[in-house]
mmCIF file of C-alpha atoms in Angstrom:
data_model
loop_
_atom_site.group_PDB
_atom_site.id
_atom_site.type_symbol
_atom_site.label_atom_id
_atom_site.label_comp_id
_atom_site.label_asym_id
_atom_site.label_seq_id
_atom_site.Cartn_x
_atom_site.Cartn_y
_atom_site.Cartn_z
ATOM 1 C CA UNK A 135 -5.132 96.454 102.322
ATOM 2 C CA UNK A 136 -5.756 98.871 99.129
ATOM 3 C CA UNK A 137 -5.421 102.434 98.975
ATOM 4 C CA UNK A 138 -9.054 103.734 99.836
ATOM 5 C CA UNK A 139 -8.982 100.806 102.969
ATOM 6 C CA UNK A 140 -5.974 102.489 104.369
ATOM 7 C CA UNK A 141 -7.480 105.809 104.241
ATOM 8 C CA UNK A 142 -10.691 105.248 106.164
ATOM 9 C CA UNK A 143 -7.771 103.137 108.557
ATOM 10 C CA UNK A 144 -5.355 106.724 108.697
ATOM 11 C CA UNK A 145 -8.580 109.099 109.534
ATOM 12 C CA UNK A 146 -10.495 106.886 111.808
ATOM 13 C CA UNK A 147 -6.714 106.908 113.739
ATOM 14 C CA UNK A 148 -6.411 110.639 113.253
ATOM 15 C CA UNK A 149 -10.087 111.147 114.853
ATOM 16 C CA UNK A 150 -9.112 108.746 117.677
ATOM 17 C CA UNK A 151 -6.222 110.846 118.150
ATOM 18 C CA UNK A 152 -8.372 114.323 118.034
ATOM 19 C CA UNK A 153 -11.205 112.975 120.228
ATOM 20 C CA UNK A 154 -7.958 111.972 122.764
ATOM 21 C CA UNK A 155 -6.924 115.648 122.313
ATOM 22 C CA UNK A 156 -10.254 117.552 122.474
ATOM 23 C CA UNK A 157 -10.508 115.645 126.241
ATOM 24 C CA UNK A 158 -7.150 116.985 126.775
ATOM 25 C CA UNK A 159 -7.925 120.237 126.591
ATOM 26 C CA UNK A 160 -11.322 120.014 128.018
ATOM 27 C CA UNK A 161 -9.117 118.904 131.300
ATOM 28 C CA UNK A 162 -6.644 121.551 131.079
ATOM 29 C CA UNK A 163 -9.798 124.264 130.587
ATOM 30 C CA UNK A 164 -11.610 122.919 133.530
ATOM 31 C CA UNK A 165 -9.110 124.359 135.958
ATOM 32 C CA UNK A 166 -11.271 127.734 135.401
ATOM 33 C CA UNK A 167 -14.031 126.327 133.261
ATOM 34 C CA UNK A 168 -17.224 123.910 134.098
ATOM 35 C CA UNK A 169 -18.774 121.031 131.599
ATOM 36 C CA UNK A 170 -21.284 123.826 130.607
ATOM 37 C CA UNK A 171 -19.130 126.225 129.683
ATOM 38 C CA UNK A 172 -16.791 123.873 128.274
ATOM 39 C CA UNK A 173 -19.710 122.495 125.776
ATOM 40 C CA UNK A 174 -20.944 126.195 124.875
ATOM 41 C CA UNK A 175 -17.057 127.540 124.396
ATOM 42 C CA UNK A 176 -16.423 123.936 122.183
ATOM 43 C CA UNK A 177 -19.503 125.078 119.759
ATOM 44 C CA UNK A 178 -18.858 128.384 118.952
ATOM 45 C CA UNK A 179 -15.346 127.797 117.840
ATOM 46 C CA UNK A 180 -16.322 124.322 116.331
ATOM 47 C CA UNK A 181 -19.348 126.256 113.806
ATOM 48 C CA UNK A 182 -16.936 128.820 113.549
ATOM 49 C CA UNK A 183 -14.491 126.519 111.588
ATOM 50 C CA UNK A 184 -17.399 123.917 110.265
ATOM 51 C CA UNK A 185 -19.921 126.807 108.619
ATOM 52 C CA UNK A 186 -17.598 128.249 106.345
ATOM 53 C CA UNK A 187 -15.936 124.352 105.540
ATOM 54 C CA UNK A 188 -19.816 123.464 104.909
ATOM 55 C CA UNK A 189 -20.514 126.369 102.623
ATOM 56 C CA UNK A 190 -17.272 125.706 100.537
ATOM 57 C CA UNK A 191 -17.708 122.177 99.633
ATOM 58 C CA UNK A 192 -21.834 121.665 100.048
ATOM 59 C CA UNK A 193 -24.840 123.724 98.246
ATOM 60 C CA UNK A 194 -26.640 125.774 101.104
ATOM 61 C CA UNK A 195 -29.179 123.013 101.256
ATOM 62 C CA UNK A 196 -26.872 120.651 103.366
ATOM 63 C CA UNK A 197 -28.211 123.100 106.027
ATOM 64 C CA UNK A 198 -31.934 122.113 106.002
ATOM 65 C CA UNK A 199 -34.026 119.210 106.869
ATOM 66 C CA UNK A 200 -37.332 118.191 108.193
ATOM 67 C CA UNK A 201 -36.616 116.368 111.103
ATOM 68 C CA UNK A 202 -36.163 118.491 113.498
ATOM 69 C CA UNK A 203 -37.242 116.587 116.468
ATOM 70 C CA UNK A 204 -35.040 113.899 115.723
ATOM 71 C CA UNK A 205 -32.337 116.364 115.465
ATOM 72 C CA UNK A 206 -32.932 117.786 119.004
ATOM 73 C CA UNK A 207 -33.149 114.714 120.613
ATOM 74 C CA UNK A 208 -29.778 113.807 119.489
ATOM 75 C CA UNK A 209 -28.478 117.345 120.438
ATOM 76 C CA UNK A 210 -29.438 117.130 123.833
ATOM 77 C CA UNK A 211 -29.074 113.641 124.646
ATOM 78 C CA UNK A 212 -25.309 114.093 122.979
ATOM 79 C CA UNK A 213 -24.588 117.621 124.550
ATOM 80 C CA UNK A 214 -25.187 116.073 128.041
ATOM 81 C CA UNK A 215 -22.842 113.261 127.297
ATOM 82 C CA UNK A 216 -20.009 115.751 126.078
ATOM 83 C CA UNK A 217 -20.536 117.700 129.049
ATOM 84 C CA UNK A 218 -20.455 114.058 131.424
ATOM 85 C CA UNK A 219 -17.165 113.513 129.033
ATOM 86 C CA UNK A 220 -15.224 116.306 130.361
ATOM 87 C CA UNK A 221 -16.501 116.032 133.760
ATOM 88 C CA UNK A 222 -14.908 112.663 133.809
ATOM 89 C CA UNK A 223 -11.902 113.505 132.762
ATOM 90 C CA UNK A 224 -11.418 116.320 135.257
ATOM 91 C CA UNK A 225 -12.177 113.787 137.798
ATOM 92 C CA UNK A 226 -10.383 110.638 136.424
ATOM 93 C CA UNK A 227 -7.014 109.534 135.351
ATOM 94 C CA UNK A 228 -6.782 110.185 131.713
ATOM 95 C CA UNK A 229 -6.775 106.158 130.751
ATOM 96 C CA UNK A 230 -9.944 105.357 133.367
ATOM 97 C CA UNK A 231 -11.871 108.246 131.896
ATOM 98 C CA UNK A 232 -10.991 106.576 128.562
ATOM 99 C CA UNK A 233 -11.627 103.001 129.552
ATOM 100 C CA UNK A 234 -14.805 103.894 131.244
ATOM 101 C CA UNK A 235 -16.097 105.154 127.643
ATOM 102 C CA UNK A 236 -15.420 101.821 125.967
ATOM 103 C CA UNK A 237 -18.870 100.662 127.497
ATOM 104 C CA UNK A 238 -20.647 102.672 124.907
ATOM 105 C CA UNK A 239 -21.103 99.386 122.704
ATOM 106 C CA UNK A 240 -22.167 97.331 125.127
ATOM 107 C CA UNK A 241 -24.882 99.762 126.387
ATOM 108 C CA UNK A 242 -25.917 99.574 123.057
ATOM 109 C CA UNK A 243 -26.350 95.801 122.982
ATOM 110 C CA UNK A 244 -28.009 95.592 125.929
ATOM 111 C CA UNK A 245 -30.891 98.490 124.924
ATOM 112 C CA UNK A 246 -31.231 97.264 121.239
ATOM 113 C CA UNK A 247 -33.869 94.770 122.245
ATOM 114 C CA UNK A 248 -35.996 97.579 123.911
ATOM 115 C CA UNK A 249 -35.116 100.060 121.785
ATOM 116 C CA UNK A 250 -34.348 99.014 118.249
ATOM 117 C CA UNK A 251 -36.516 95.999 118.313
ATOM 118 C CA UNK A 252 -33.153 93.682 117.510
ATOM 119 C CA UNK A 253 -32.334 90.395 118.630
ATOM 120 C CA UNK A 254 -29.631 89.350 120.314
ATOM 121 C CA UNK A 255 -28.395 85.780 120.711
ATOM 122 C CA UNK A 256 -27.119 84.750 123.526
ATOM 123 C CA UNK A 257 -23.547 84.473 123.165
ATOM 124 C CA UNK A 258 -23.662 87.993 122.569
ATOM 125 C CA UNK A 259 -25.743 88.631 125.885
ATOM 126 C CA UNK A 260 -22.243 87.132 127.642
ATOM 127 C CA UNK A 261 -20.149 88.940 125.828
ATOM 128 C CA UNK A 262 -22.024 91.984 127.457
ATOM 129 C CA UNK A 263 -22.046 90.476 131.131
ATOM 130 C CA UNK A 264 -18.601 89.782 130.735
ATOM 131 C CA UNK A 265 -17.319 93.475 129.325
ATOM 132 C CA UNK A 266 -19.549 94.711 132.729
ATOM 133 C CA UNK A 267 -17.401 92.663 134.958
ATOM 134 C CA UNK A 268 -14.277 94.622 132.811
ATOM 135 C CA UNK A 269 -15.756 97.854 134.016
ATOM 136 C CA UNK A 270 -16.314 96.914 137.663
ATOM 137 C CA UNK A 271 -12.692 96.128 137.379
ATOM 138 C CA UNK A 272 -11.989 99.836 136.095
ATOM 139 C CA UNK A 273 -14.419 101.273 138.614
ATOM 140 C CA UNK A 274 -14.142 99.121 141.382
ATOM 141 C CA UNK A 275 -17.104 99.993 142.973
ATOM 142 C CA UNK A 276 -17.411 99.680 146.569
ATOM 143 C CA UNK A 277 -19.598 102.282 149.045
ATOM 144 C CA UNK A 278 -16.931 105.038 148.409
ATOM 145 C CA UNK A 279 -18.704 105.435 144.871
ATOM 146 C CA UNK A 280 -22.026 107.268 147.331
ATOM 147 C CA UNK A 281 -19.504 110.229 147.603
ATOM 148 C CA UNK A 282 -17.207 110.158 145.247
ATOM 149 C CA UNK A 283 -19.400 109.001 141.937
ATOM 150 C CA UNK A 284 -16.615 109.521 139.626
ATOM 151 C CA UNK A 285 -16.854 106.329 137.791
ATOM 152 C CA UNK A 286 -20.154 106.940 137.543
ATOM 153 C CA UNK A 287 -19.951 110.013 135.780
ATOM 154 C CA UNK A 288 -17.852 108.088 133.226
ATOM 155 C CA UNK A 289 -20.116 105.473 132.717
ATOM 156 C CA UNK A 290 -23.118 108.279 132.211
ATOM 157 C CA UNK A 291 -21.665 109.348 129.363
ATOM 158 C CA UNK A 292 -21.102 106.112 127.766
ATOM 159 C CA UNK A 293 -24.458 105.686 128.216
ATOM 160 C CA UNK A 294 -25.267 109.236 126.407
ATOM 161 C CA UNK A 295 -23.049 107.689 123.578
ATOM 162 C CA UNK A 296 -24.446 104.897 123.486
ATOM 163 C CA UNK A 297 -27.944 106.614 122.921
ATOM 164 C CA UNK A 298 -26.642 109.066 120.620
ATOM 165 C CA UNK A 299 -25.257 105.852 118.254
ATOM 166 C CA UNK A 300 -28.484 104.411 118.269
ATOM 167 C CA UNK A 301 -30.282 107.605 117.287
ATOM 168 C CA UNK A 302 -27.628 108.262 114.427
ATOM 169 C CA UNK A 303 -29.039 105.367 113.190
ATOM 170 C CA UNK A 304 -32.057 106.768 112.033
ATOM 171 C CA UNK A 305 -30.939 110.054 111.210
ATOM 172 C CA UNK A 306 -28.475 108.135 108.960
ATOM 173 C CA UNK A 307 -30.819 107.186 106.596
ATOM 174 C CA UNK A 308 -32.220 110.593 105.624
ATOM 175 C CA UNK A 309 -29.472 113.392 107.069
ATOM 176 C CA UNK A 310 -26.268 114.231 105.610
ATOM 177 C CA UNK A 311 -23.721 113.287 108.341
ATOM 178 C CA UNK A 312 -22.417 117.163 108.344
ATOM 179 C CA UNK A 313 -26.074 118.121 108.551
ATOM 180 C CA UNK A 314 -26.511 116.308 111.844
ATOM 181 C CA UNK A 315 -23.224 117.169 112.893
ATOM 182 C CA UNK A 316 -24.401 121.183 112.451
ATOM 183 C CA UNK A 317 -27.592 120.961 114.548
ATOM 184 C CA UNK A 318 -25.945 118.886 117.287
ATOM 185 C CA UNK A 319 -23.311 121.453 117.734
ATOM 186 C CA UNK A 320 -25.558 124.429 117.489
ATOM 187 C CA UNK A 321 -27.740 123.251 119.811
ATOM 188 C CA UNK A 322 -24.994 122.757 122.520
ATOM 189 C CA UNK A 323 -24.033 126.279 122.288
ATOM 190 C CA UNK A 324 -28.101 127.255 122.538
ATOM 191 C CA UNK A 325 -28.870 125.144 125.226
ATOM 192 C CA UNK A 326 -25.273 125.765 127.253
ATOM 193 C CA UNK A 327 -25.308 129.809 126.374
ATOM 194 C CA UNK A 328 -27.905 131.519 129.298
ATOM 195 C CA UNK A 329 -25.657 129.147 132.261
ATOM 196 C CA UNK A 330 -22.188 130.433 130.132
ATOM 197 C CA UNK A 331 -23.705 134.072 130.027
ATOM 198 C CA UNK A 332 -25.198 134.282 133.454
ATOM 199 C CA UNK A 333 -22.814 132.073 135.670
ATOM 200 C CA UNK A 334 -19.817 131.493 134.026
ATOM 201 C CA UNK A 335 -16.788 133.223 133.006
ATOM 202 C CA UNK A 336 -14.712 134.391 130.377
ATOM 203 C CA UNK A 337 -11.720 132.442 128.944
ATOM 204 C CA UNK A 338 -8.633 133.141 131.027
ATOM 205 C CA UNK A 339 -5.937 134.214 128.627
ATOM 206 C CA UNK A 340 -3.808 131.728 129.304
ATOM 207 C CA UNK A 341 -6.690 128.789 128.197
ATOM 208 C CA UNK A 342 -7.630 130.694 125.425
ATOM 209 C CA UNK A 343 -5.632 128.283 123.027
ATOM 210 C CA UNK A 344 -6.552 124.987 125.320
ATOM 211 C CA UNK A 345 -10.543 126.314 125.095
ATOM 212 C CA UNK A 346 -9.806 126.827 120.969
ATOM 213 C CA UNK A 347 -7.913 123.313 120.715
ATOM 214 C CA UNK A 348 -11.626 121.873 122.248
ATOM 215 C CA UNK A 349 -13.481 123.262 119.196
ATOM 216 C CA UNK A 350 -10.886 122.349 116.401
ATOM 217 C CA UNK A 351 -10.585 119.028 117.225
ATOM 218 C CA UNK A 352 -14.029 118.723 117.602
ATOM 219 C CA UNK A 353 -14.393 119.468 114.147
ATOM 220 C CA UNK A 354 -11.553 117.394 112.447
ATOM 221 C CA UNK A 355 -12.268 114.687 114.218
ATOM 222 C CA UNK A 356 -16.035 114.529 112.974
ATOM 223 C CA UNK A 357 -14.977 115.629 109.939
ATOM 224 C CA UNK A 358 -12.482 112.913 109.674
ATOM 225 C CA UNK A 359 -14.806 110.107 111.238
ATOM 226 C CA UNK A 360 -16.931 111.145 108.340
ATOM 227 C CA UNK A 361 -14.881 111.178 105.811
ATOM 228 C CA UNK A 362 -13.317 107.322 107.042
ATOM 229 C CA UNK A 363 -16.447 105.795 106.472
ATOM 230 C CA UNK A 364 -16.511 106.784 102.929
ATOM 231 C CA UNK A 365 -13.629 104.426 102.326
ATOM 232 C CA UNK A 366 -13.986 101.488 104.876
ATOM 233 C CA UNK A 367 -16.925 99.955 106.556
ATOM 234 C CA UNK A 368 -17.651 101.146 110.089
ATOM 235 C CA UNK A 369 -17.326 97.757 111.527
ATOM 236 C CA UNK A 370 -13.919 97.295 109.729
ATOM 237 C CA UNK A 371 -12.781 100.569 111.491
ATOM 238 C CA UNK A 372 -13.806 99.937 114.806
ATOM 239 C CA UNK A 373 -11.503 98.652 116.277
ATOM 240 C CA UNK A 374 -9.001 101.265 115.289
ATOM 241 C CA UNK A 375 -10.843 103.650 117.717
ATOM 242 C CA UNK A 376 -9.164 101.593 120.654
ATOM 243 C CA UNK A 377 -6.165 103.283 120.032
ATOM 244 C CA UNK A 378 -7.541 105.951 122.254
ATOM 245 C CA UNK A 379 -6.184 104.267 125.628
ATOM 246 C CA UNK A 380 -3.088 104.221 124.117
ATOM 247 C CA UNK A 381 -3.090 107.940 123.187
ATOM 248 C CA UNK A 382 -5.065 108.538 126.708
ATOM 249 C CA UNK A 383 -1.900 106.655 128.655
ATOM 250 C CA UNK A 384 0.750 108.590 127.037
ATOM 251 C CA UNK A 385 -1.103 112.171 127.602
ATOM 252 C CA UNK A 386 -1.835 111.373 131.459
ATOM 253 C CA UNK A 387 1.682 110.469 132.148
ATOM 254 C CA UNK A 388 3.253 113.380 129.860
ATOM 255 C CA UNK A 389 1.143 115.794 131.733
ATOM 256 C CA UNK A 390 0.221 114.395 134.643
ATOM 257 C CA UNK A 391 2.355 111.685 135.475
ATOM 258 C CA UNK A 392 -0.711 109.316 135.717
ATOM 259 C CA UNK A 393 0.666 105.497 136.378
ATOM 260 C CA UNK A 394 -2.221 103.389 134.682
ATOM 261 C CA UNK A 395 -2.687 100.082 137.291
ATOM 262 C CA UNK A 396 -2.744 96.647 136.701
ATOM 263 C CA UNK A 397 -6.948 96.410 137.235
ATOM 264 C CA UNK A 398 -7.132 99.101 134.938
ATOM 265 C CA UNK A 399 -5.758 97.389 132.296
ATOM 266 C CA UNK A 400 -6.952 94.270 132.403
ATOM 267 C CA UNK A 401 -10.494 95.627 132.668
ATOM 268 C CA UNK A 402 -10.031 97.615 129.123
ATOM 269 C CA UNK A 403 -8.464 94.109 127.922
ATOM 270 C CA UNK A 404 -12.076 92.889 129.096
ATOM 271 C CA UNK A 405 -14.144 95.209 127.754
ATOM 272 C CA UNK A 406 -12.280 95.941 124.153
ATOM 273 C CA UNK A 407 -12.297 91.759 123.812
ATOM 274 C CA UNK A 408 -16.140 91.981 124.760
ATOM 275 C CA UNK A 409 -17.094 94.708 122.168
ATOM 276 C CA UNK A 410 -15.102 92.872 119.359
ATOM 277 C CA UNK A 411 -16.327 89.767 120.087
ATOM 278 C CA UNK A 412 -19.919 91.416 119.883
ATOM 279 C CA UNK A 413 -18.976 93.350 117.105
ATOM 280 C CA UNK A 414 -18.232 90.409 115.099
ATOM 281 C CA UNK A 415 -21.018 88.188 115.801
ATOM 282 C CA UNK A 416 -23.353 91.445 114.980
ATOM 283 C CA UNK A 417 -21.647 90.802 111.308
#
C-alpha cells in the first residue's frame, strides 16, 4: 500500500469512527432532545465550524451554484434520514442501529434499475435477496414490529441513505463536495428551526458538550470522507466503513452495557458479505 493509499485508508477509518461518535452523542442528547431538534442543534454548530474552514481554504465561489433543486432534494431527503438515524439509535442497541444501516447499499442496488437506469445481473440481484434475509435476522420481524417499529425506523434511514448516495451522484459531477455538504446542512437547520423554536427546548447544560460533539463530528467526518477520496478510490475504501460495528459494539457496552447476540451478528456477517460481494461485481 503507498503513502497517499494509506491516507484515504486512515481518514475513511477516522470518519467511520466520527460518524460512530456523532450517533453517540445524538443518543446521549435524546434523553432531553427529539430527532428534530437534534438535526437543527447538529447544523448550527456544524456551519459554525465548516463556514469559516470553507472561507480559509476555498475562494467565496465554493458557496454558489445553479442547481438548487438538486441541492434541496438532497437536503431534505438526507435531513430526514439523519433525523430517522438518531431516532434509531435512541431506540436500538448501539450495534443493531448500526447493522440496520448497512442496508444502504443494497437499497441502492435494488432502485438503480428504476432509478438510475443501470443494469444489474443477476448474481448481483442474490447478493441483494440474500443481505435482506441478513437484516430479517437483525430485525427479526414478527407482529411485535405493528407496535414497536423500531427496526423499521432503522431500515428508513438506510433507505434515506441510500437515496441520498444515488443523488450525490449527480451532484458529483458539477458540485464541489463541500458545496453540497454546505446546502445540505443549512437546509437541516432551515427546515428543523420553526419545530426547534416553537416546540422544543433549549440545551440542558449538562448536554451542551454531547449536543456540540453532534456538530463537530459531523463536520470532520465529511470533511475527512472528502478528503479520503482524494487519495483512494471509493470502492477501495468501502469496506473500511464496516469498522463502524466494531466501534458501535465497544460504545454500547462501555456505556450501556449492550451484549450484541448471536443473530445479530451473523446477520451483519450477511449483509457486509452481500454488499462486498455486490460491490465487487459492480467493478
Amino acid at each position: 500500500m503507498d503513502r497517499a493509499t494509506a491516507k484515504g485508508v486512515f481518514l475513511i477509518l477516522l470518519a467511520t469512527l466520527c460518524i460512530v461518535l456523532m450517533n453517540t452523542c445524538a443518543r446521549v442528547s435524546s434523553i432531553h432532545h427529539g430527532p428534530v431538534e437534534m438535526v437543527f442543534y447538529r447544523g448550527v454548530v456544524a456551519l459554525s465550524l465548516l463556514v469559516p474552514y470553507m472561507l480559509a481554504t476555498h475562494p467565496v465561489s465554493v458557496f454558489k451554484t445553479r442547481r438548487v433543486g438538486a441541492h434541496l432534494y438532497r437536503s431534505i431527503i438526507g435531513n430526514i434520514g439523519v433525523g430517522l438515524v438518531f431516532w434509531a439509535y435512541t431506540l436500538l442497541p448501539m450495534a443493531n442501529a448500526t447493522a440496520l444501516l448497512f442496508s444502504a447499499p443494497l437499497f441502492v442496488t435494488a432502485l438503480s434499475p428504476l432509478l438510475l437506469r443501470e443494469h444489474v445481473d443477476g448474481q448481483r440481484w442474490m447478493a441483494v435477496a440474500l443481505g435482506f434475509g441478513g437484516i430479517l435476522l437483525i430485525a427479526r420481524p414478527s407482529m411485535g414490529l405493528v407496535t414497536d417499529p423500531a427496526s423499521m425506523v432503522g431500515l428508513g434511514a438506510a433507505l434515506c441513505i441510500a437515496l441520498v448516495d444515488m443523488a450525490l451522484r449527480n451532484l458529483g459531477r458539477t458540485e464541489h463536495p463541500l458545496t453540497t455538504v454546505f446546502y445540505f446542512i443549512l437546509g437541516g437547520v432551515i427546515f428543523s428551526a420553526p419545530y426547534t423554536f416553537t416546540v422544543g427546548s433549549l440545551p440542558q447544560g449538562h448536554l451542551i458538550l454531547w449536543i456540540a460533539g453532534i456538530g463537530l463530528f459531523t463536520v470532520v467526518q465529511q470533511l475527512g470522507k472528502t478528503a479520503a477520496y482524494r487519495f483512494a478510490e471509493a470502492s477501495f475504501l468501502a469496506p473500511y466503513s464496516y469498522t463502524a460495528i466494531l466501534w458501535a459494539t465497544l460504545i454500547g457496552w462501555l456505556l450501556w452495557r449492550e451484549w450484541v447476540s448471536v443473530r445479530v451478528v451473523a446477520g451483519s456477517a450477511v449483509v457486509i458479505a452481500s454488499n462486498l460481494f455486490i460491490l465487487k461485481r459492480a467493478r
